[in-house]
Amino acid sequence: MTKRTSAKYKIDRRMGENIWGRPKSPVNRREYGPGQHGQRRKGKLSDFGLQLRAKQKLKGYYGDLTEKQFRRIFGEAERVKGDTGENLIGLLERRLDAVVYRAKFVATVFAARQFVNHGHVTVNGKRVNIPSYRVKEGDVIEVRDRSKQIAVVIEATQLAERDVPDYIEADHSKMKATFVRTPGLGDVPYPVMMEPNLVIEFYAQN
């Protein structure tokens, strides 16, 4: 098992939920957290514990973002007009690695970050290798010609475990996707319940 895969499964086990809906998640087989004391850890969470868990789950889902990255995105969501929770989800879904994952160009969020980092993706015809690059409505994201035959790409487009959401138009024959609109919480196909309202409460008190 690679270090990356190991980290991904550790997040699942720490949360006690299969947060990406993957069939191989260890949570499908056992309910307790990682580590030698994982089986003894389950107990009723305090309000702080619930808020922290909601934050860690959302951070983890998008490739285990660092606290600094996540706090910066949250700060932007607060400054933009409208509902902070909805804004937060919209900003996270506009990350280039998130769009590459949603378009099913690769199988996981972690693979999407690596795929973008390695220069396999263009936005409106220009190569972009920054996973946190913020996509705008109408932007066209495409896998570069020389990258279209990479095995992980071909496998990902055939995955039956998730569909491309309706705020992204994907053409897998051309390996091209258009970011149609910024989604709200209810539009995003999370396999588990995300609670940005608890994230807001966490940062309000800490």
GROMACS .gro file of C-alpha atoms in nm:
model
  206
    1MET     CA    1   0.000   0.000   0.000
    2THR     CA    2   0.139   0.340  -0.093
    3LYS     CA    3   0.193   0.612   0.167
    4ARG     CA    4  -0.083   0.818   0.000
    5THR     CA    5  -0.334   0.531   0.006
    6SER     CA    6  -0.246   0.458   0.366
    7ALA     CA    7  -0.311   0.824   0.463
    8LYS     CA    8  -0.642   0.824   0.275
    9TYR     CA    9  -0.766   0.515   0.458
   10LYS     CA   10  -0.647   0.654   0.791
   11ILE     CA   11  -0.874   0.958   0.736
   12ASP     CA   12  -1.169   0.724   0.671
   13ARG     CA   13  -1.098   0.527   0.985
   14ARG     CA   14  -1.040   0.837   1.198
   15MET     CA   15  -1.380   0.972   1.090
   16GLY     CA   16  -1.544   0.631   1.120
   17GLU     CA   17  -1.705   0.695   0.780
   18ASN     CA   18  -1.631   0.607   0.420
   19ILE     CA   19  -1.609   0.975   0.322
   20TRP     CA   20  -1.539   0.917  -0.049
   21GLY     CA   21  -1.777   0.622  -0.089
   22ARG     CA   22  -1.494   0.394  -0.204
   23PRO     CA   23  -1.563   0.017  -0.208
   24LYS     CA   24  -1.216  -0.063  -0.065
   25SER     CA   25  -1.246   0.165   0.238
   26PRO     CA   26  -1.147  -0.015   0.563
   27VAL     CA   27  -1.454   0.140   0.729
   28ASN     CA   28  -1.664  -0.102   0.525
   29ARG     CA   29  -1.504  -0.378   0.731
   30ARG     CA   30  -1.448  -0.222   1.073
   31GLU     CA   31  -1.603   0.064   1.260
   32TYR     CA   32  -1.318   0.172   1.488
   33GLY     CA   33  -1.048   0.435   1.435
   34PRO     CA   34  -0.678   0.391   1.353
   35GLY     CA   35  -0.410   0.308   1.608
   36GLN     CA   36  -0.383   0.056   1.891
   37HIS     CA   37  -0.650   0.232   2.099
   38GLY     CA   38  -0.891   0.286   1.809
   39GLN     CA   39  -1.144   0.033   1.939
   40ARG     CA   40  -1.171   0.207   2.278
   41ARG     CA   41  -1.206   0.562   2.144
   42LYS     CA   42  -1.575   0.573   2.055
   43GLY     CA   43  -1.777   0.788   2.290
   44LYS     CA   44  -2.023   1.073   2.281
   45LEU     CA   45  -1.864   1.382   2.129
   46SER     CA   46  -1.894   1.727   2.287
   47ASP     CA   47  -2.013   2.024   2.078
   48PHE     CA   48  -1.648   2.113   2.022
   49GLY     CA   49  -1.576   1.753   1.920
   50LEU     CA   50  -1.862   1.754   1.667
   51GLN     CA   51  -1.747   2.088   1.523
   52LEU     CA   52  -1.385   1.972   1.500
   53ARG     CA   53  -1.490   1.647   1.336
   54ALA     CA   54  -1.701   1.833   1.076
   55LYS     CA   55  -1.400   2.050   0.991
   56GLN     CA   56  -1.159   1.755   0.972
   57LYS     CA   57  -1.402   1.562   0.752
   58LEU     CA   58  -1.443   1.846   0.501
   59LYS     CA   59  -1.067   1.916   0.503
   60GLY     CA   60  -0.993   1.548   0.458
   61TYR     CA   61  -1.242   1.502   0.176
   62TYR     CA   62  -1.060   1.757  -0.042
   63GLY     CA   63  -0.730   1.573  -0.015
   64ASP     CA   64  -0.648   1.645   0.350
   65LEU     CA   65  -0.587   2.017   0.304
   66THR     CA   66  -0.358   2.183   0.557
   67GLU     CA   67  -0.516   2.392   0.831
   68LYS     CA   68  -0.358   2.705   0.679
   69GLN     CA   69  -0.509   2.633   0.334
   70PHE     CA   70  -0.850   2.550   0.475
   71ARG     CA   71  -0.857   2.852   0.710
   72ARG     CA   72  -0.772   3.082   0.417
   73ILE     CA   73  -1.058   2.941   0.208
   74PHE     CA   74  -1.295   2.976   0.505
   75GLY     CA   75  -1.187   3.339   0.548
   76GLU     CA   76  -1.276   3.407   0.184
   77ALA     CA   77  -1.612   3.234   0.225
   78GLU     CA   78  -1.687   3.465   0.520
   79ARG     CA   79  -1.599   3.779   0.323
   80VAL     CA   80  -1.814   3.696   0.020
   81LYS     CA   81  -2.177   3.805   0.029
   82GLY     CA   82  -2.424   3.529   0.110
   83ASP     CA   83  -2.431   3.216   0.324
   84THR     CA   84  -2.081   3.133   0.454
   85GLY     CA   85  -2.141   2.756   0.449
   86GLU     CA   86  -2.264   2.759   0.090
   87ASN     CA   87  -1.978   2.990  -0.010
   88LEU     CA   88  -1.727   2.753   0.152
   89ILE     CA   89  -1.855   2.453  -0.043
   90GLY     CA   90  -1.859   2.656  -0.366
   91LEU     CA   91  -1.496   2.766  -0.319
   92LEU     CA   92  -1.381   2.411  -0.241
   93GLU     CA   93  -1.560   2.273  -0.548
   94ARG     CA   94  -1.394   2.537  -0.768
   95ARG     CA   95  -1.046   2.403  -0.690
   96LEU     CA   96  -0.895   2.260  -1.007
   97ASP     CA   97  -0.812   1.926  -0.839
   98ALA     CA   98  -1.174   1.898  -0.721
   99VAL     CA   99  -1.305   1.962  -1.073
  100VAL     CA  100  -1.064   1.704  -1.222
  101TYR     CA  101  -1.192   1.453  -0.963
  102ARG     CA  102  -1.560   1.540  -1.020
  103ALA     CA  103  -1.516   1.508  -1.399
  104LYS     CA  104  -1.391   1.149  -1.339
  105PHE     CA  105  -1.057   1.209  -1.510
  106VAL     CA  106  -0.897   1.027  -1.214
  107ALA     CA  107  -1.033   0.800  -0.939
  108THR     CA  108  -0.951   0.996  -0.621
  109VAL     CA  109  -0.901   1.350  -0.495
  110PHE     CA  110  -0.541   1.260  -0.404
  111ALA     CA  111  -0.477   1.136  -0.759
  112ALA     CA  112  -0.634   1.457  -0.895
  113ARG     CA  113  -0.388   1.673  -0.700
  114GLN     CA  114  -0.094   1.469  -0.829
  115PHE     CA  115  -0.235   1.468  -1.185
  116VAL     CA  116  -0.259   1.849  -1.188
  117ASN     CA  117   0.083   1.885  -1.022
  118HIS     CA  118   0.243   1.679  -1.297
  119GLY     CA  119   0.110   1.909  -1.568
  120HIS     CA  120  -0.148   1.678  -1.728
  121VAL     CA  121  -0.429   1.938  -1.732
  122THR     CA  122  -0.512   2.256  -1.925
  123VAL     CA  123  -0.765   2.527  -1.844
  124ASN     CA  124  -0.896   2.712  -2.149
  125GLY     CA  125  -0.604   2.569  -2.349
  126LYS     CA  126  -0.330   2.676  -2.106
  127ARG     CA  127  -0.141   2.427  -1.890
  128VAL     CA  128  -0.209   2.476  -1.518
  129ASN     CA  129  -0.019   2.272  -1.258
  130ILE     CA  130  -0.156   2.430  -0.939
  131PRO     CA  131  -0.418   2.206  -0.769
  132SER     CA  132  -0.568   2.501  -0.578
  133TYR     CA  133  -0.618   2.704  -0.897
  134ARG     CA  134  -0.972   2.843  -0.884
  135VAL     CA  135  -1.189   2.754  -1.181
  136LYS     CA  136  -1.452   3.002  -1.304
  137GLU     CA  137  -1.792   2.930  -1.454
  138GLY     CA  138  -1.753   2.852  -1.824
  139ASP     CA  139  -1.389   2.738  -1.792
  140VAL     CA  140  -1.294   2.437  -2.004
  141ILE     CA  141  -1.071   2.181  -1.833
  142GLU     CA  142  -0.901   1.924  -2.053
  143VAL     CA  143  -0.654   1.640  -2.016
  144ARG     CA  144  -0.352   1.711  -2.236
  145ASP     CA  145  -0.326   1.496  -2.550
  146ARG     CA  146  -0.012   1.318  -2.437
  147SER     CA  147  -0.179   1.228  -2.105
  148LYS     CA  148  -0.508   1.088  -2.236
  149GLN     CA  149  -0.386   0.729  -2.260
  150ILE     CA  150  -0.252   0.709  -1.903
  151ALA     CA  151  -0.401   0.397  -1.746
  152VAL     CA  152  -0.542   0.574  -1.437
  153VAL     CA  153  -0.739   0.809  -1.663
  154ILE     CA  154  -0.892   0.533  -1.871
  155GLU     CA  155  -0.982   0.336  -1.556
  156ALA     CA  156  -1.135   0.638  -1.379
  157THR     CA  157  -1.378   0.724  -1.660
  158GLN     CA  158  -1.518   0.369  -1.639
  159LEU     CA  159  -1.578   0.375  -1.261
  160ALA     CA  160  -1.939   0.296  -1.181
  161GLU     CA  161  -1.919   0.405  -0.817
  162ARG     CA  162  -1.988   0.775  -0.884
  163ASP     CA  163  -2.141   0.999  -1.150
  164VAL     CA  164  -2.036   1.338  -1.283
  165PRO     CA  165  -2.255   1.604  -1.111
  166ASP     CA  166  -2.475   1.831  -1.325
  167TYR     CA  167  -2.268   2.145  -1.257
  168ILE     CA  168  -1.992   1.992  -1.469
  169GLU     CA  169  -2.034   1.886  -1.831
  170ALA     CA  170  -1.785   1.610  -1.911
  171ASP     CA  171  -1.706   1.454  -2.248
  172HIS     CA  172  -1.491   1.147  -2.179
  173SER     CA  173  -1.439   1.077  -2.549
  174LYS     CA  174  -1.240   1.403  -2.565
  175MET     CA  175  -1.136   1.406  -2.197
  176LYS     CA  176  -1.276   1.756  -2.167
  177ALA     CA  177  -1.505   1.916  -1.907
  178THR     CA  178  -1.679   2.251  -1.867
  179PHE     CA  179  -1.741   2.399  -1.522
  180VAL     CA  180  -2.101   2.510  -1.576
  181ARG     CA  181  -2.184   2.671  -1.242
  182THR     CA  182  -2.074   2.699  -0.882
  183PRO     CA  183  -2.266   2.442  -0.676
  184GLY     CA  184  -2.430   2.477  -0.337
  185LEU     CA  185  -2.413   2.216  -0.061
  186GLY     CA  186  -2.723   2.035  -0.190
  187ASP     CA  187  -2.572   1.995  -0.539
  188VAL     CA  188  -2.251   1.822  -0.433
  189PRO     CA  189  -2.264   1.438  -0.436
  190TYR     CA  190  -2.094   1.378  -0.101
  191PRO     CA  191  -2.124   1.009   0.001
  192VAL     CA  192  -2.156   1.121   0.365
  193MET     CA  193  -2.321   1.420   0.531
  194MET     CA  194  -2.105   1.733   0.535
  195GLU     CA  195  -2.190   2.002   0.790
  196PRO     CA  196  -2.035   2.337   0.698
  197ASN     CA  197  -2.261   2.499   0.961
  198LEU     CA  198  -2.056   2.320   1.229
  199VAL     CA  199  -1.734   2.439   1.064
  200ILE     CA  200  -1.863   2.797   1.095
  201GLU     CA  201  -1.938   2.736   1.465
  202PHE     CA  202  -1.589   2.590   1.515
  203TYR     CA  203  -1.412   2.896   1.375
  204ALA     CA  204  -1.648   3.136   1.556
  205GLN     CA  205  -1.535   2.990   1.888
  206ASN     CA  206  -1.170   2.909   1.820
   0.00000   0.00000   0.00000
